[in-house]
Tab-separated table of C-alpha atoms and ligand atoms in Angstrom:
chain	number	residue	atom	x	y	z
A	1	MET	CA	0.000	0.000	0.000
A	2	CYS	CA	2.905	2.327	0.692
A	3	LEU	CA	4.605	1.793	-2.585
A	4	ALA	CA	4.558	4.579	-5.149
A	5	ILE	CA	4.144	3.050	-8.577
A	6	PRO	CA	4.938	4.916	-11.781
A	7	GLY	CA	2.557	4.691	-14.707
A	8	LYS	CA	1.572	6.344	-17.975
A	9	ILE	CA	-1.369	8.738	-18.123
A	10	GLU	CA	-3.640	7.575	-20.931
A	11	GLU	CA	-6.753	9.663	-20.445
A	12	ILE	CA	-7.806	12.715	-18.462
A	13	ALA	CA	-11.342	13.861	-17.666
A	14	VAL	CA	-12.734	16.315	-15.149
A	15	GLU	CA	-15.323	14.614	-12.936
A	16	GLY	CA	-17.281	16.882	-10.631
A	17	GLY	CA	-14.480	19.440	-10.602
A	18	VAL	CA	-11.786	16.846	-9.883
A	19	ARG	CA	-9.114	16.010	-12.456
A	20	MET	CA	-9.242	12.244	-12.858
A	21	GLY	CA	-7.425	10.002	-15.281
A	22	ARG	CA	-6.699	6.486	-16.401
A	23	VAL	CA	-3.151	5.412	-15.704
A	24	ASN	CA	-1.458	2.376	-17.186
A	25	PHE	CA	0.906	0.523	-14.856
A	26	GLY	CA	2.666	-1.877	-17.185
A	27	GLY	CA	-0.629	-3.183	-18.560
A	28	VAL	CA	-2.890	-2.759	-15.525
A	29	ILE	CA	-5.122	0.276	-15.814
A	30	LYS	CA	-6.406	2.130	-12.741
A	31	ARG	CA	-8.477	5.219	-12.060
A	32	VAL	CA	-6.242	7.907	-10.595
A	33	CYS	CA	-6.737	11.410	-9.245
A	34	LEU	CA	-4.514	13.908	-11.101
A	35	ASP	CA	-5.568	17.021	-9.189
A	36	CYS	CA	-2.159	17.610	-7.628
A	37	VAL	CA	-0.103	17.166	-10.801
A	38	PRO	CA	-1.588	19.907	-13.016
A	39	GLU	CA	1.598	19.890	-15.095
A	40	ALA	CA	1.078	16.284	-16.215
A	41	GLY	CA	-0.837	15.583	-19.436
A	42	VAL	CA	-1.832	12.583	-21.514
A	43	GLY	CA	1.279	10.619	-22.463
A	44	ASP	CA	3.223	11.784	-19.391
A	45	TYR	CA	4.401	9.519	-16.597
A	46	ALA	CA	3.610	10.012	-12.925
A	47	ILE	CA	4.131	8.177	-9.681
A	48	VAL	CA	0.937	7.210	-7.958
A	49	HIS	CA	0.064	6.395	-4.332
A	50	ALA	CA	-3.230	4.567	-3.742
A	51	GLY	CA	-4.871	6.126	-6.769
A	52	PHE	CA	-3.413	9.592	-6.254
A	53	ALA	CA	-0.688	10.995	-8.523
A	54	ILE	CA	2.087	12.855	-6.722
A	55	SER	CA	4.746	13.810	-9.228
A	56	LYS	CA	5.826	13.490	-12.812
A	57	VAL	CA	8.666	11.121	-13.597
A	58	ASP	CA	10.460	10.309	-16.819
A	59	GLU	CA	9.701	7.424	-19.100
A	60	GLU	CA	12.982	5.629	-18.661
A	61	SER	CA	12.882	5.496	-14.884
A	62	THR	CA	9.237	4.390	-15.118
A	63	ARG	CA	10.198	1.494	-17.350
A	64	GLU	CA	13.089	0.430	-15.122
A	65	THR	CA	11.081	0.713	-11.929
A	66	LEU	CA	8.135	-1.242	-13.320
A	67	ALA	CA	10.411	-4.019	-14.580
A	68	LEU	CA	12.129	-4.306	-11.223
A	69	PHE	CA	8.889	-4.187	-9.220
A	70	ARG	CA	7.467	-6.876	-11.461
A	71	GLU	CA	10.479	-9.131	-10.949
A	72	MET	CA	10.285	-8.632	-7.202
A	73	GLY	CA	6.616	-9.557	-7.248
A	74	VAL	CA	5.529	-6.306	-5.638
A	75	LEU	CA	3.684	-5.074	-8.720
A	76	ASP	CA	1.343	-8.023	-8.578
A	77	GLU	CA	0.809	-7.481	-4.906
A	78	GLU	CA	-0.010	-3.786	-5.201
A	79	LEU	CA	-2.188	-3.908	-8.312
A	80	ALA	CA	-3.927	-7.259	-7.938
A	81	ASP	CA	-7.693	-7.230	-8.337
A	82	GLU	CA	-10.003	-8.012	-5.481
A	83	GLU	CA	-10.395	-11.683	-6.242
A	84	ALA	CA	-6.667	-12.277	-6.387
A	85	VAL	CA	-6.156	-10.469	-3.108
A	86	LEU	CA	-8.899	-12.469	-1.419
A	87	ALA	CA	-7.521	-15.714	-2.780
A	88	ARG	CA	-4.138	-14.825	-1.378
A	89	ALA	CA	-5.652	-13.923	1.955
A	90	ALA	CA	-7.421	-17.273	2.042
A	91	GLY	CA	-3.980	-18.758	2.405
A	92	LYS	CA	-3.877	-20.622	-0.878
A	93	THR	CA	-0.687	-18.937	-1.881
A	94	GLN	CA	-0.059	-17.299	1.403
A	95	SER	CA	3.127	-19.024	2.354
A	96	CYS	CA	4.339	-16.388	-0.172
A	97	CYS	CA	7.809	-17.801	-0.064
A	98	PRO	CA	9.062	-17.235	-3.586
A	99	ASP	CA	11.267	-20.309	-3.754
A	100	GLY	CA	8.791	-22.548	-1.950
A	101	ARG	CA	11.209	-23.719	0.720
A	102	TYR	CA	9.112	-22.536	3.612
A	103	SER	CA	5.534	-23.541	3.341
A	104	GLY	CA	4.584	-21.960	6.640
A	105	GLN	CA	3.988	-25.038	8.725
B	1	MET	CA	21.714	-9.049	-6.236
B	2	LYS	CA	19.007	-11.449	-7.075
B	3	TYR	CA	16.763	-9.018	-8.917
B	4	LEU	CA	19.321	-7.012	-10.810
B	5	THR	CA	19.440	-9.087	-13.942
B	6	GLU	CA	20.628	-6.266	-16.097
B	7	PHE	CA	24.397	-6.324	-16.256
B	8	ARG	CA	24.821	-2.574	-16.053
B	9	ASN	CA	22.783	-2.366	-12.858
B	10	ARG	CA	24.600	-5.256	-11.254
B	11	GLU	CA	27.852	-3.543	-12.019
B	12	ILE	CA	26.670	-0.295	-10.452
B	13	ALA	CA	25.436	-2.174	-7.376
B	14	GLN	CA	28.794	-3.839	-6.957
B	15	ARG	CA	30.603	-0.562	-7.397
B	16	LEU	CA	28.396	1.124	-4.775
B	17	ALA	CA	28.970	-1.738	-2.357
B	18	GLN	CA	32.725	-1.501	-2.915
B	19	GLU	CA	32.615	2.230	-2.251
B	20	ILE	CA	30.780	1.582	1.019
B	21	HIS	CA	33.437	-0.969	1.987
B	22	ALA	CA	36.181	1.528	1.176
B	23	LEU	CA	34.482	4.316	3.147
B	24	ALA	CA	33.628	2.403	6.308
B	25	THR	CA	36.362	2.397	8.920
B	26	ARG	CA	34.048	1.871	11.893
B	27	PRO	CA	30.793	0.070	12.684
B	28	TRP	CA	27.653	2.138	12.145
B	29	LYS	CA	23.986	1.526	12.832
B	30	ILE	CA	21.651	2.873	10.191
B	31	LEU	CA	17.884	3.010	10.548
B	32	GLU	CA	15.687	2.477	7.506
B	33	VAL	CA	12.269	3.800	8.312
B	34	CYS	CA	10.097	2.449	5.570
B	35	GLY	CA	8.738	-1.094	5.622
B	36	GLY	CA	9.006	-1.233	1.843
B	37	GLN	CA	12.702	-0.509	2.189
B	38	THR	CA	13.057	-3.243	4.829
B	39	HIS	CA	11.440	-5.612	2.400
B	40	SER	CA	13.671	-4.590	-0.479
B	41	ILE	CA	16.836	-4.778	1.659
B	42	ILE	CA	16.053	-8.320	2.757
B	43	LYS	CA	14.713	-9.464	-0.590
B	44	ASN	CA	17.720	-8.209	-2.508
B	45	GLY	CA	20.266	-9.263	0.107
B	46	ILE	CA	21.554	-5.710	0.486
B	47	ASP	CA	22.348	-6.231	4.169
B	48	GLN	CA	24.700	-9.022	3.128
B	49	MET	CA	26.580	-6.815	0.684
B	50	LEU	CA	27.523	-4.379	3.443
B	51	PRO	CA	30.707	-4.401	5.526
B	52	GLU	CA	30.491	-6.479	8.741
B	53	GLY	CA	30.086	-3.508	11.035
B	54	ILE	CA	27.287	-1.763	9.159
B	55	GLU	CA	24.010	-2.822	10.594
B	56	MET	CA	20.619	-1.942	9.204
B	57	VAL	CA	18.062	-1.361	11.940
B	58	HIS	CA	14.498	-1.885	10.771
B	59	GLY	CA	12.228	0.927	11.827
B	60	PRO	CA	8.519	1.193	12.570
B	61	GLY	CA	7.716	2.061	8.965
B	62	CYS	CA	4.962	-0.349	8.175
B	63	PRO	CA	1.611	1.358	8.689
B	64	VAL	CA	-0.147	-1.990	8.903
B	65	CYS	CA	2.079	-3.106	11.780
B	66	VAL	CA	1.629	0.045	13.827
B	67	THR	CA	-2.141	0.313	13.523
B	68	PRO	CA	-3.374	0.024	17.127
B	69	LEU	CA	-5.180	-3.181	18.004
B	70	GLU	CA	-8.084	-1.138	19.305
B	71	LEU	CA	-8.622	0.379	15.860
B	72	ILE	CA	-8.503	-3.037	14.211
B	73	ASP	CA	-11.114	-4.242	16.655
B	74	LYS	CA	-13.246	-1.223	15.757
B	75	ALA	CA	-12.789	-2.043	12.083
B	76	LEU	CA	-13.957	-5.594	12.720
B	77	ALA	CA	-17.020	-4.359	14.619
B	78	ILE	CA	-17.964	-1.869	11.890
B	79	ALA	CA	-17.329	-4.376	9.091
B	80	ALA	CA	-19.655	-6.877	10.723
B	81	ARG	CA	-22.644	-4.501	10.606
B	82	LEU	CA	-25.356	-5.365	8.109
B	83	GLU	CA	-25.688	-1.921	6.551
B	84	VAL	CA	-21.943	-1.540	5.971
B	85	ILE	CA	-19.742	-2.151	2.956
B	86	PHE	CA	-16.277	-2.147	4.510
B	87	CYS	CA	-13.451	-1.290	2.088
B	88	SER	CA	-9.787	-1.778	2.778
B	89	PHE	CA	-6.391	-2.228	1.196
B	90	GLY	CA	-5.636	-5.934	0.831
B	91	ASP	CA	-2.823	-5.652	3.392
B	92	MET	CA	-5.295	-5.237	6.232
B	93	LEU	CA	-7.337	-8.399	5.597
B	94	ARG	CA	-5.280	-10.731	7.701
B	95	VAL	CA	-4.201	-8.354	10.437
B	96	PRO	CA	-5.326	-10.037	13.634
B	97	GLY	CA	-7.616	-8.172	15.975
B	98	THR	CA	-8.515	-9.484	19.392
B	99	ALA	CA	-11.053	-11.869	17.868
B	100	GLY	CA	-10.379	-12.660	14.243
B	101	ASP	CA	-9.533	-10.532	11.246
B	102	LEU	CA	-11.346	-8.808	8.390
B	103	PHE	CA	-11.085	-11.859	6.189
B	104	GLN	CA	-12.920	-13.892	8.789
B	105	VAL	CA	-15.567	-11.194	9.133
B	106	LYS	CA	-16.098	-11.556	5.395
B	107	GLY	CA	-16.322	-15.335	5.756
B	108	GLY	CA	-18.976	-14.769	8.406
B	109	GLY	CA	-21.125	-12.789	5.993
B	110	GLY	CA	-19.692	-9.284	6.406
B	111	ASP	CA	-19.476	-7.240	3.218
B	112	VAL	CA	-15.713	-6.658	3.190
B	113	ARG	CA	-14.158	-5.498	-0.063
B	114	VAL	CA	-10.662	-4.832	-1.285
B	115	VAL	CA	-10.148	-1.639	-3.228
B	116	TYR	CA	-7.121	-0.141	-4.898
B	117	SER	CA	-7.872	3.378	-3.746
B	118	PRO	CA	-10.175	5.203	-1.310
B	119	LEU	CA	-11.523	6.996	-4.383
B	120	ASP	CA	-12.918	3.673	-5.563
B	121	ALA	CA	-14.693	3.366	-2.214
B	122	VAL	CA	-16.327	6.762	-2.830
B	123	GLU	CA	-17.632	5.414	-6.152
B	124	LEU	CA	-19.078	2.432	-4.306
B	125	ALA	CA	-20.895	4.831	-1.977
B	126	VAL	CA	-22.381	6.657	-4.975
B	127	LYS	CA	-23.571	3.376	-6.478
B	128	ASN	CA	-24.966	1.987	-3.214
B	129	PRO	CA	-26.944	4.843	-1.653
B	130	GLU	CA	-28.804	2.483	0.684
B	131	ARG	CA	-25.582	1.168	2.232
B	132	GLN	CA	-22.938	2.772	4.475
B	133	VAL	CA	-19.526	2.588	2.796
B	134	VAL	CA	-16.536	2.794	5.144
B	135	PHE	CA	-12.917	2.975	4.009
B	136	PHE	CA	-10.145	1.870	6.380
B	137	GLY	CA	-7.769	4.781	5.831
B	138	VAL	CA	-4.520	3.233	6.967
B	139	GLY	CA	-1.148	4.616	6.052
B	140	PHE	CA	1.614	7.147	6.351
B	141	GLU	CA	1.878	10.402	4.428
B	142	THR	CA	1.838	8.358	1.201
B	143	THR	CA	-1.792	7.254	1.340
B	144	ALA	CA	-2.980	10.429	3.075
B	145	PRO	CA	-3.606	12.563	-0.033
B	146	ALA	CA	-5.873	9.892	-1.519
B	147	ASN	CA	-7.727	9.578	1.796
B	148	ALA	CA	-8.062	13.352	2.090
B	149	MET	CA	-9.357	13.589	-1.463
B	150	SER	CA	-11.928	10.886	-0.797
B	151	VAL	CA	-13.612	12.866	1.993
B	152	ARG	CA	-13.323	16.095	0.067
B	153	ILE	CA	-15.157	14.519	-2.871
B	154	ALA	CA	-17.688	12.928	-0.519
B	155	ARG	CA	-18.445	16.349	0.937
B	156	GLN	CA	-18.651	18.005	-2.492
B	157	ARG	CA	-21.128	15.389	-3.604
B	158	GLY	CA	-23.066	15.587	-0.362
B	159	LEU	CA	-22.637	11.864	0.326
B	160	LYS	CA	-24.189	10.826	3.625
B	161	ASN	CA	-23.123	7.199	3.298
B	162	PHE	CA	-19.334	7.459	3.063
B	163	SER	CA	-16.919	7.599	5.972
B	164	LEU	CA	-13.265	7.061	6.748
B	165	LEU	CA	-11.851	5.001	9.601
B	166	VAL	CA	-8.695	7.064	9.983
B	167	SER	CA	-5.389	5.496	10.920
B	168	GLN	CA	-2.873	7.989	9.568
B	169	ALA	CA	0.593	7.977	11.086
B	170	LEU	CA	3.380	10.481	10.490
B	171	VAL	CA	6.968	9.467	9.895
B	172	PRO	CA	9.091	12.403	11.166
B	173	PRO	CA	7.706	12.261	14.752
B	174	ALA	CA	8.426	8.522	14.844
B	175	ILE	CA	12.001	9.117	13.707
B	176	GLU	CA	12.337	11.757	16.402
B	177	ALA	CA	10.911	9.414	19.068
B	178	ILE	CA	13.626	6.891	18.210
B	179	LEU	CA	16.442	9.435	18.047
B	180	LYS	CA	15.528	11.132	21.326
B	181	SER	CA	15.256	7.900	23.320
B	182	SER	CA	18.033	7.674	25.890
B	183	ALA	CA	18.847	4.159	24.668
B	184	ASN	CA	19.099	5.189	21.038
B	185	ARG	CA	22.059	3.837	19.133
B	186	VAL	CA	20.932	4.738	15.620
B	187	GLN	CA	23.626	6.882	14.026
B	188	GLY	CA	22.203	7.523	10.591
B	189	VAL	CA	18.766	7.473	9.011
B	190	LEU	CA	17.421	6.570	5.578
B	191	ALA	CA	14.282	8.682	5.224
B	192	ALA	CA	11.446	7.053	3.294
B	193	GLY	CA	11.548	8.348	-0.272
B	194	HIS	CA	7.918	7.703	-1.010
B	195	VAL	CA	6.761	9.641	2.032
B	196	CYS	CA	9.060	12.486	0.985
B	197	SER	CA	7.617	12.536	-2.534
B	198	VAL	CA	4.477	13.922	-0.900
B	199	MET	CA	5.927	15.868	2.023
B	200	GLY	CA	9.334	16.914	0.704
B	201	TYR	CA	12.175	16.840	3.190
B	202	TRP	CA	12.038	20.312	4.720
B	203	GLN	CA	11.181	18.661	8.049
B	204	TYR	CA	14.536	16.880	8.226
B	205	PRO	CA	17.335	19.492	8.414
B	206	PRO	CA	16.278	20.551	11.944
B	207	LEU	CA	16.117	16.896	13.047
B	208	ALA	CA	19.548	16.125	11.560
B	209	GLU	CA	20.953	19.161	13.341
B	210	LYS	CA	19.262	18.560	16.688
B	211	TYR	CA	20.262	14.899	16.986
B	212	LYS	CA	23.539	15.149	15.045
B	213	VAL	CA	22.474	12.376	12.711
B	214	PRO	CA	22.747	12.278	8.910
B	215	ILE	CA	19.344	11.789	7.272
B	216	VAL	CA	19.349	10.759	3.627
B	217	VAL	CA	16.142	10.595	1.571
B	218	THR	CA	16.309	7.212	-0.109
B	219	GLY	CA	14.262	5.274	-2.632
B	220	PHE	CA	13.056	1.738	-2.560
B	221	GLU	CA	15.010	0.096	-5.364
B	222	PRO	CA	18.296	-1.749	-4.702
B	223	LEU	CA	20.518	0.865	-6.317
B	224	ASP	CA	18.678	3.642	-4.493
B	225	LEU	CA	19.154	1.881	-1.166
B	226	LEU	CA	22.852	1.278	-1.742
B	227	GLU	CA	23.315	4.908	-2.760
B	228	GLY	CA	21.420	6.091	0.344
B	229	ILE	CA	23.555	3.899	2.581
B	230	ARG	CA	26.720	5.071	0.843
B	231	ARG	CA	25.815	8.696	1.465
B	232	VAL	CA	24.981	8.088	5.131
B	233	VAL	CA	28.302	6.279	5.663
B	234	ALA	CA	30.198	9.049	3.864
B	235	GLN	CA	28.637	11.648	6.167
B	236	LEU	CA	29.263	9.573	9.282
B	237	GLU	CA	32.898	8.978	8.394
B	238	ALA	CA	33.375	12.693	7.720
B	239	GLY	CA	31.644	13.647	10.967
B	240	ARG	CA	28.838	15.440	9.116
B	241	HIS	CA	25.118	15.324	9.890
B	242	GLU	CA	23.003	16.843	7.179
B	243	ALA	CA	19.693	16.176	5.492
B	244	GLU	CA	20.450	15.064	1.965
B	245	ASN	CA	18.407	13.853	-1.005
B	246	ALA	CA	19.521	10.657	-2.756
B	247	TYR	CA	16.178	10.243	-4.547
B	248	SER	CA	15.918	13.453	-6.536
B	249	ARG	CA	14.258	11.845	-9.537
B	250	VAL	CA	11.095	11.658	-7.414
B	251	VAL	CA	11.602	13.899	-4.353
B	252	SER	CA	12.024	17.667	-4.139
B	253	PHE	CA	12.784	19.714	-1.042
B	254	GLU	CA	9.254	21.153	-0.914
B	255	GLY	CA	7.424	17.991	-1.939
B	256	ASN	CA	4.026	18.357	-3.558
B	257	ARG	CA	2.677	21.634	-2.167
B	258	GLU	CA	-0.783	21.100	-3.639
B	259	ALA	CA	-1.075	17.752	-1.867
B	260	GLN	CA	0.190	19.298	1.369
B	261	LYS	CA	-2.485	22.005	1.070
B	262	LEU	CA	-5.148	19.356	0.606
B	263	LEU	CA	-3.848	17.480	3.659
B	264	ALA	CA	-3.879	20.630	5.783
B	265	GLU	CA	-7.443	21.362	4.701
B	266	VAL	CA	-8.738	17.911	5.695
B	267	PHE	CA	-6.501	16.702	8.527
B	268	GLU	CA	-5.090	18.075	11.761
B	269	VAL	CA	-2.203	16.709	13.803
B	270	THR	CA	-3.032	14.599	16.842
B	271	ASP	CA	-1.248	12.359	19.350
B	272	ARG	CA	-1.373	8.786	18.202
B	273	ALA	CA	-0.823	5.314	19.590
B	274	TRP	CA	1.560	3.106	17.608
B	275	ARG	CA	0.917	-0.577	18.098
B	276	GLY	CA	3.714	-2.061	20.150
B	277	ILE	CA	5.368	1.296	20.775
B	278	GLY	CA	2.881	3.442	22.615
B	279	VAL	CA	1.683	6.975	22.156
B	280	ILE	CA	3.982	9.268	20.190
B	281	PRO	CA	3.044	12.938	20.564
B	282	ARG	CA	1.759	14.694	17.430
B	283	SER	CA	2.448	11.652	15.264
B	284	GLY	CA	-0.892	11.173	13.554
B	285	TRP	CA	-3.637	12.897	11.648
B	286	ARG	CA	-7.353	13.017	12.315
B	287	LEU	CA	-10.146	14.704	10.378
B	288	ARG	CA	-10.642	18.388	11.094
B	289	ALA	CA	-13.942	19.542	12.568
B	290	ALA	CA	-15.186	20.584	9.121
B	291	TYR	CA	-14.834	16.976	7.965
B	292	ARG	CA	-15.645	15.199	11.224
B	293	GLU	CA	-19.027	14.037	9.895
B	294	PHE	CA	-17.053	11.655	7.665
B	295	ASP	CA	-15.255	10.052	10.604
B	296	ALA	CA	-16.346	6.419	10.894
B	297	GLU	CA	-15.443	6.324	14.604
B	298	ASP	CA	-17.917	9.149	15.248
B	299	ARG	CA	-20.559	7.744	12.941
B	300	PHE	CA	-20.623	4.247	14.372
B	301	GLN	CA	-19.772	4.908	18.040
B	302	ILE	CA	-18.329	1.460	18.664
B	303	ALA	CA	-18.183	0.997	22.424
B	304	GLY	CA	-16.848	-1.715	24.661
B	305	VAL	CA	-13.823	-2.728	22.581
B	306	ARG	CA	-11.495	-4.687	24.865
B	307	THR	CA	-8.169	-5.598	23.330
B	308	VAL	CA	-5.905	-8.505	24.200
B	309	GLU	CA	-2.491	-8.886	22.531
B	310	SER	CA	-0.889	-12.313	22.126
B	311	PRO	CA	1.462	-12.748	25.094
B	312	LEU	CA	4.006	-14.499	22.870
B	313	CYS	CA	4.305	-11.755	20.304
B	314	ARG	CA	7.238	-9.349	20.501
B	315	SER	CA	6.334	-7.250	17.487
B	316	GLY	CA	6.676	-4.124	19.614
B	317	ASP	CA	10.354	-4.905	20.180
B	318	VAL	CA	10.740	-5.729	16.491
B	319	LEU	CA	9.164	-2.416	15.487
B	320	ARG	CA	11.448	-0.486	17.799
B	321	GLY	CA	14.468	-2.231	16.334
B	322	ALA	CA	15.240	-3.689	19.772
B	323	ILE	CA	15.252	-7.266	18.486
B	324	LYS	CA	15.403	-8.923	15.097
B	325	PRO	CA	12.375	-11.104	14.231
B	326	ALA	CA	14.393	-14.284	14.713
B	327	HIS	CA	14.922	-13.395	18.371
B	328	CYS	CA	11.217	-13.851	19.033
B	329	ALA	CA	10.677	-17.325	20.450
B	330	ALA	CA	7.474	-17.710	18.439
B	331	PHE	CA	9.096	-16.762	15.127
B	332	GLY	CA	8.716	-19.534	12.565
B	333	LYS	CA	7.108	-21.791	15.196
B	334	GLU	CA	3.760	-20.619	16.585
B	335	CYS	CA	3.994	-17.602	14.298
B	336	THR	CA	4.261	-17.893	10.515
B	337	PRO	CA	2.646	-15.967	7.648
B	338	ARG	CA	-0.042	-18.652	7.660
B	339	HIS	CA	-0.699	-18.305	11.381
B	340	PRO	CA	0.468	-14.822	12.275
B	341	LEU	CA	0.422	-13.792	15.916
B	342	GLY	CA	1.340	-10.206	15.279
B	343	ALA	CA	0.918	-7.570	12.616
B	344	THR	CA	4.614	-7.623	11.677
B	345	MET	CA	4.059	-11.167	10.418
B	346	VAL	CA	0.809	-10.452	8.593
B	347	SER	CA	1.748	-7.538	6.433
B	348	SER	CA	3.889	-8.214	3.416
B	349	GLU	CA	5.846	-5.146	4.483
B	350	GLY	CA	6.263	-6.331	8.065
B	351	ALA	CA	9.758	-7.153	9.258
B	352	CYS	CA	8.789	-10.611	10.577
B	353	ALA	CA	7.199	-11.617	7.266
B	354	ALA	CA	10.197	-10.297	5.327
B	355	TYR	CA	12.583	-12.368	7.458
B	356	PHE	CA	10.396	-15.429	7.269
B	357	ASN	CA	9.839	-15.340	3.537
B	358	TYR	CA	13.468	-14.879	2.710
B	359	GLY	CA	14.762	-17.496	5.104
B	360	ARG	CA	16.890	-14.985	6.938
B	361	PHE	CA	16.151	-16.725	10.225
B	362	LEU	CA	18.530	-19.490	9.255
B	363	SER	CA	21.470	-17.147	8.998
B	364	ALA	CA	23.644	-17.011	12.084
B	365	LYS	CA	25.134	-13.780	10.866
B	366	ALA	CA	21.792	-12.073	10.944
B	367	LEU	CA	21.411	-13.149	14.538
B	368	ALA	CA	24.802	-12.006	15.716
B	369	GLY	CA	24.999	-8.565	17.148
B	370	ALA	CA	21.451	-7.713	16.269
B	371	ALA	CA	20.030	-7.605	19.759
B	372	SER	CA	19.172	-4.585	21.800
B	373	THR	CA	19.989	-1.965	19.233
B	374	LEU	CA	17.329	0.204	20.698
B	375	SER	CA	16.515	-1.648	23.850
B	376	GLY	CA	15.115	0.648	26.444
B	377	LEU	CA	12.885	2.486	24.035
B	378	GLY	CA	9.748	1.280	25.724
B	379	PRO	CA	6.360	2.920	25.683
B	380	SER	CA	7.619	5.447	28.178
B	381	GLY	CA	10.817	6.010	26.234
B	382	ALA	CA	8.869	6.708	23.076
B	383	ALA	CA	6.322	8.910	24.704
B	384	ASP	CA	8.378	11.036	27.060
B	385	ASP	CA	8.491	14.533	25.776
C	401	SF4	S1	7.562	-13.539	14.892
C	401	SF4	FE1	5.325	-13.345	15.149
C	401	SF4	S2	5.033	-13.471	17.374
C	401	SF4	FE2	7.212	-12.989	17.041
C	401	SF4	S3	7.328	-10.730	17.030
C	401	SF4	FE3	7.070	-11.331	14.892
C	401	SF4	S4	4.837	-11.211	14.596
C	401	SF4	FE4	5.138	-11.285	16.827
């Protein structure tokens, strides 16, 4: 939840006076508030906390960060949809030991 | 460096580690505040790349872990109510309250949902006018702007069925509580880059000066962490203590002023209890009077919450950096990610879960010299002003 994830702004629309947008995080698209990054437009990259964009970043660092987060598994964790999160919580995959050595006895 | 597959990055990581080895002539204890950083340090084996004497002390920087048990119990009580749709980040589902967790409330018929953002919870409130939608607003300064925006939008739209269960904690007062403790042995601090992206780092120069401790704003990725550590060690070896920014691609000195304005409009500073640590003065936010009608604690008036912590769990000592997770007798035995006894084992950002998942509890090196870094920082130590 604490992780700031960079993504690409694909769409901007003003909803009830609030600047909202669709942001693409390496293929996963989320609804994001863009009110506090007035300088960012469609095609720009921004880092986002819990659906709230905080600052613009450049494309290259976005790409690197997303690739690394994906490898570390944190991208999945942060952006997973509700069902996936619930399934994880149910303990099916909850030993969450990447190499499977510790099954959580 | 398990996750640095790209050759260039691996090379830079090795060079940074070598520079740290060349710089360090003495042992130093460095606090990383953010739970995400703890996770990344353990996951990428950064602690093992450092010289023997450089010890990373894991701070209280996981908002899930420090959410008071009483508030979790309130969340459980609210979530169980028939009229309520209770929305939360996924991280909170398995955090144990006195009797059960949110996931179990859902299993028992409670309408508990996982959302990506509090703004999605506001949408749910619009679509379900006959239900009460409550969002569990847990987090540090990172999640606060989204939480603030959610109540601002709810007020603009005149929503009577949206409220926030606020559990906002502030990082700088927690750093200060650790540094001012008489038992403190932390000599340098990595400030949490993602918190600073919102807040900037104007709060840190006075702290660095007052406690004579270098504070370096540091990111979450392996190279960022190594660079942050390198800069802290360089300052320590040179006898300097300044606030410095090693994460300038995301963080500016001022931070996001617009977001800070929004936060000041919606929240006011309050004393706050940190689970396992105690009350830290002026270390949290609550809704201002103008927004109080959106406070779930006020709206639902949950009374009679009696909390009981597991007697085995030492997560308070873990959060204070006084012990490493492996020093807890329950670690890996009674307490595992499958059967967590404390919040530091539940949250994926918690120090106990990080140690468990990466098998660090098998390493004798991790055990050696880790004890009592901050011992003595008890509830009174943290709270004395
Ligand atoms: S290992 Fe479990 S019981 Fe021990 S301190 Fe960590 S969370 Fe608590």
